[in-house]
């Protein structure tokens, strides 16, 4: 049985919750135990949000510990850095190259570290950078960037295409089904395995 | 059938399976989704009540009327509902009544982290605490049985991690629960002193019975492992303990009040070192120590915030994982959305340098930079009383440079009485009601001034203007929240006037308004003066030579065009 801890980080409104629910559905279909820890409320208003996905034989705590994530799926570069220490040795950061300025940067009291992804690479993290927004736009809707990321992750972890696609199909609203399936496909194909 | 559900949805399912007929709530993170999920069941009457006190009173009426009823709120909601709760504990129930309260250790979305287990002790009601979604459903059902068997309201305590985590739940069919017969029983339900004295004895008898019976309750269970370490825990902390120390012996409490004293003594005897791991207050620890049992608790564990498997492992074994240092990056706190109708109000208040006593809601974000416009936020409804008190302390002149600000849902929740007080006691006060026609903070619930019920049915619309006039406000006026000039003039005029004035800043929440045709862009006239950045709009970013507007976020509210002195912002078609 696949044991997998995925931390999904982003900015409130980017669809981290939906992405985690896709993974939850996938886990359940595999017969795994699964827990997701979600964020509702205040921080969804444009704040930093993080959702935990844990699957395996038996899951107790719904929360991933620092150093416990197999994959950090980050929808924004700064958020990748904020949660990088959750990734375990040998784990992977899959990051959308999108940059969203926090208010402290907008008002000039802080600087957005432009080279943050290079810094993470230097620190030894195994980084996969994805143009998720561009890919989603090509698929027909920039809001499907979250599902693009799921496609990328499925390919990188060698997860069965059909089964994850099914989980996507069952998790997204009916009216945006087609765009999301396309986004999933584009995300999957955007990754070239060596 | 198996399903992944958040704890809140599992409670809703439990209520459905338990044959609940009436569900009442006022929204509040992390409890809101319980009642939202319940509202999808046609078999259950559900409502958003104006506040938690009313919600509980309606549920109590349903219980006396013979129905199973559920009432849900966040932890601070219990403060509001405490008055009916403490005396309903005396009368007991007819149909079972379960009060669900969701605590928020770590204050993900709250103004304090009070521990509602203390309420169970103080009000003498049993309290169950589930540790995952399956238990959330099962314990909800069990709570109704306990409520009816022991003639008591029962409390179900959730914490954010249980309320908002999904885990696997096995669904069952709903029970058929008949409405209980109703018969007048004044000795039980009329709480005048003579009757209440008798009922207080009934409370004592039932709590003694529960304290005995809970020793045999299967949800209180011992899991023996390595007996050198024994841990008493409940709720989500149980999950952290199992992950951190899978070999340890555990006494898992499903009922956190009253405590199963015999079981605790047995467990304490059979383990070498006893620990109590509980988030927030030392509620279990204090009681175990009072039983004369030695144990370790808060000398190892904090009363602050959330626990985790890692911190429990470290506290008990002393072994720390190699500390992983987070990368230091600028913080990203939540902000008012692009196009939020509250923004213009706070921009003006900041510009006028007024003392602002504010309230709880999305608009609490008016306290953050760069708007920086708020002086005090306490609890729902407090803004008006606080502003009135400031005037009484500092005098009339001070009140000319001060306002109270409150959201529409919050005004109805508990602001109305504050307004009546200011009028009655001859205050000089300017109140701004931010009427976005929804309960925004908790994810857009209807309320009496939105004109719709929880099931989206049109209903009587509470007229805020008429209400404020009836309270005795000498001036009530409505201004479009996007009209900053109009707002500024209104605020200047009303703060100058004697008596109590109300300005209703009205404009629907931008997230409810979907059709966006236009957006704004920055043209070559931008001098990079950065004034527009003072709006704190997430769609506007500063650049080397000019500000820029993110087309995908812009909602064309037009505030930036209004603050720009150089005509550098112009409208464009999507
Ligand atoms: C006693 C209590 N109940 C519930 C809450 C949760 N809560 C915080 S603000 C709020 C309502 C906000 O609605 P409104 O006043 O209309 O302002 P908006 O968020 O729409 O700007 C609620 C329900 C709370 N903090 N305290």
Short mmCIF file of N, CA and C and ligand atoms in Angstrom, two decimals, chain A residues 45, chain B residues 26-29 32 52 73-80 109-111 340 342 359-364 379-380 406-411 413-414 434 436-442 444-445 447 509, ligand 1:
data_model
loop_
_atom_site.label_atom_id
_atom_site.label_comp_id
_atom_site.label_asym_id
_atom_site.label_seq_id
_atom_site.Cartn_x
_atom_site.Cartn_y
_atom_site.Cartn_z
N UNK A 45 -8.76 34.32 3.33
CA UNK A 45 -8.80 35.66 2.72
C UNK A 45 -7.40 36.09 2.30
N UNK B 26 -25.58 29.85 15.17
CA UNK B 26 -25.01 31.06 14.61
C UNK B 26 -23.63 30.65 14.12
N UNK B 27 -23.24 31.10 12.89
CA UNK B 27 -21.97 30.62 12.35
C UNK B 27 -20.77 31.03 13.20
N UNK B 28 -19.71 30.30 13.07
CA UNK B 28 -18.48 30.61 13.77
C UNK B 28 -17.44 29.53 13.49
N UNK B 29 -16.31 29.93 12.95
CA UNK B 29 -15.24 28.98 12.66
C UNK B 29 -14.69 28.43 13.97
N UNK B 32 -18.98 26.17 11.67
CA UNK B 32 -20.01 26.59 10.70
C UNK B 32 -20.54 25.47 9.80
N UNK B 52 -25.99 33.00 19.35
CA UNK B 52 -25.94 31.66 19.94
C UNK B 52 -26.96 31.48 21.05
N UNK B 73 -22.02 25.83 17.72
CA UNK B 73 -21.39 27.15 17.83
C UNK B 73 -19.90 26.98 18.03
N UNK B 74 -19.17 28.09 17.86
CA UNK B 74 -17.76 28.05 18.20
C UNK B 74 -17.63 28.27 19.70
N UNK B 75 -16.40 28.08 20.20
CA UNK B 75 -16.20 28.15 21.65
C UNK B 75 -16.72 29.44 22.28
N UNK B 76 -16.42 30.60 21.67
CA UNK B 76 -16.86 31.85 22.29
C UNK B 76 -18.38 32.01 22.19
N UNK B 77 -19.00 31.29 21.29
CA UNK B 77 -20.46 31.30 21.21
C UNK B 77 -21.08 30.79 22.50
N UNK B 78 -20.38 29.86 23.17
CA UNK B 78 -20.92 29.32 24.42
C UNK B 78 -21.01 30.42 25.48
N UNK B 79 -20.12 31.40 25.41
CA UNK B 79 -20.23 32.53 26.35
C UNK B 79 -21.58 33.21 26.17
N UNK B 80 -21.98 33.37 24.92
CA UNK B 80 -23.23 34.06 24.62
C UNK B 80 -24.42 33.19 25.03
N UNK B 109 -8.72 31.02 13.74
CA UNK B 109 -9.75 31.98 13.33
C UNK B 109 -10.53 32.48 14.53
N UNK B 110 -9.86 32.85 15.59
CA UNK B 110 -10.56 33.24 16.81
C UNK B 110 -9.81 34.32 17.56
N UNK B 111 -10.53 34.93 18.51
CA UNK B 111 -9.92 36.01 19.28
C UNK B 111 -9.37 35.54 20.62
N UNK B 340 -13.21 44.58 -1.92
CA UNK B 340 -13.99 44.48 -0.68
C UNK B 340 -14.61 45.84 -0.36
N UNK B 342 -15.47 47.00 2.40
CA UNK B 342 -15.01 47.58 3.67
C UNK B 342 -13.79 48.49 3.48
N UNK B 359 -15.17 45.81 15.51
CA UNK B 359 -15.82 44.59 15.93
C UNK B 359 -15.22 43.41 15.19
N UNK B 360 -15.90 42.26 15.29
CA UNK B 360 -15.31 41.06 14.72
C UNK B 360 -15.98 40.71 13.40
N UNK B 361 -15.15 40.42 12.40
CA UNK B 361 -15.65 40.07 11.07
C UNK B 361 -14.50 40.26 10.11
N UNK B 362 -14.77 40.13 8.81
CA UNK B 362 -13.72 40.39 7.82
C UNK B 362 -13.10 41.76 8.07
N UNK B 363 -13.94 42.69 8.49
CA UNK B 363 -13.50 44.08 8.64
C UNK B 363 -12.51 44.26 9.77
N UNK B 364 -12.30 43.23 10.61
CA UNK B 364 -11.21 43.33 11.60
C UNK B 364 -9.88 43.52 10.87
N UNK B 379 -14.90 41.42 21.20
CA UNK B 379 -15.79 40.29 20.98
C UNK B 379 -16.98 40.82 20.19
N UNK B 380 -17.82 39.93 19.71
CA UNK B 380 -18.91 40.38 18.85
C UNK B 380 -19.83 41.36 19.56
N UNK B 406 -19.12 48.31 12.87
CA UNK B 406 -19.63 46.95 13.11
C UNK B 406 -20.21 46.39 11.81
N UNK B 407 -20.08 45.08 11.61
CA UNK B 407 -20.66 44.43 10.44
C UNK B 407 -22.15 44.22 10.61
N UNK B 408 -22.84 43.96 9.52
CA UNK B 408 -24.30 43.80 9.60
C UNK B 408 -24.70 42.58 10.43
N UNK B 409 -24.03 41.47 10.20
CA UNK B 409 -24.37 40.27 10.95
C UNK B 409 -24.03 40.45 12.44
N UNK B 410 -22.92 41.10 12.69
CA UNK B 410 -22.49 41.32 14.08
C UNK B 410 -23.42 42.30 14.78
N UNK B 411 -23.89 43.32 14.05
CA UNK B 411 -24.84 44.27 14.63
C UNK B 411 -26.10 43.56 15.10
N UNK B 413 -26.33 40.33 15.72
CA UNK B 413 -25.92 39.36 16.75
C UNK B 413 -25.98 39.98 18.14
N UNK B 414 -25.33 41.12 18.32
CA UNK B 414 -25.26 41.67 19.67
C UNK B 414 -24.89 43.15 19.70
N UNK B 434 -21.30 48.28 8.59
CA UNK B 434 -20.77 47.84 7.31
C UNK B 434 -21.72 46.77 6.78
N UNK B 436 -22.68 44.48 4.19
CA UNK B 436 -22.33 43.79 2.94
C UNK B 436 -23.33 42.68 2.66
N UNK B 437 -24.44 42.69 3.40
CA UNK B 437 -25.55 41.82 3.12
C UNK B 437 -25.24 40.33 3.27
N UNK B 438 -24.22 40.03 4.09
CA UNK B 438 -23.89 38.62 4.35
C UNK B 438 -23.01 38.52 5.58
N UNK B 439 -22.84 37.31 6.08
CA UNK B 439 -21.88 37.03 7.14
C UNK B 439 -20.60 36.58 6.43
N UNK B 440 -19.74 37.53 6.13
CA UNK B 440 -18.61 37.27 5.23
C UNK B 440 -17.54 36.38 5.83
N UNK B 441 -17.11 36.75 7.01
CA UNK B 441 -15.97 36.10 7.67
C UNK B 441 -16.06 34.58 7.67
N UNK B 442 -17.24 34.06 7.96
CA UNK B 442 -17.39 32.63 8.14
C UNK B 442 -17.80 31.92 6.84
N UNK B 444 -20.01 33.41 4.16
CA UNK B 444 -21.25 33.82 3.49
C UNK B 444 -22.50 33.08 3.94
N UNK B 445 -22.87 33.30 5.19
CA UNK B 445 -24.16 32.77 5.64
C UNK B 445 -25.18 33.92 5.61
N UNK B 447 -28.40 36.11 6.96
CA UNK B 447 -28.81 36.59 8.28
C UNK B 447 -30.07 37.42 8.09
N UNK B 509 -20.99 42.11 -0.50
CA UNK B 509 -19.67 41.47 -0.50
C UNK B 509 -19.28 41.18 -1.95
C1 LIG C 1 -19.82 34.88 19.81
C2 LIG C 1 -19.22 34.71 18.46
N1 LIG C 1 -19.91 34.03 17.53
C3 LIG C 1 -19.38 33.86 16.29
C4 LIG C 1 -18.15 34.35 15.98
C5 LIG C 1 -17.56 34.11 14.61
N2 LIG C 1 -17.68 35.29 13.78
C6 LIG C 1 -16.73 36.22 13.79
S1 LIG C 1 -17.18 37.53 12.92
C7 LIG C 1 -18.63 36.91 12.47
C8 LIG C 1 -19.64 37.61 11.62
C9 LIG C 1 -19.10 38.50 10.63
O1 LIG C 1 -20.14 38.99 9.83
P1 LIG C 1 -20.39 40.53 9.62
O2 LIG C 1 -20.49 41.21 10.91
O3 LIG C 1 -21.54 40.67 8.71
O4 LIG C 1 -19.05 41.03 8.92
P2 LIG C 1 -18.33 40.54 7.57
O5 LIG C 1 -17.42 39.42 7.93
O6 LIG C 1 -19.39 40.16 6.60
O7 LIG C 1 -17.54 41.72 7.14
C10 LIG C 1 -18.75 35.67 13.01
C11 LIG C 1 -19.90 34.82 12.79
C12 LIG C 1 -17.45 35.02 17.01
N3 LIG C 1 -16.23 35.52 16.82
N4 LIG C 1 -18.01 35.20 18.22
#
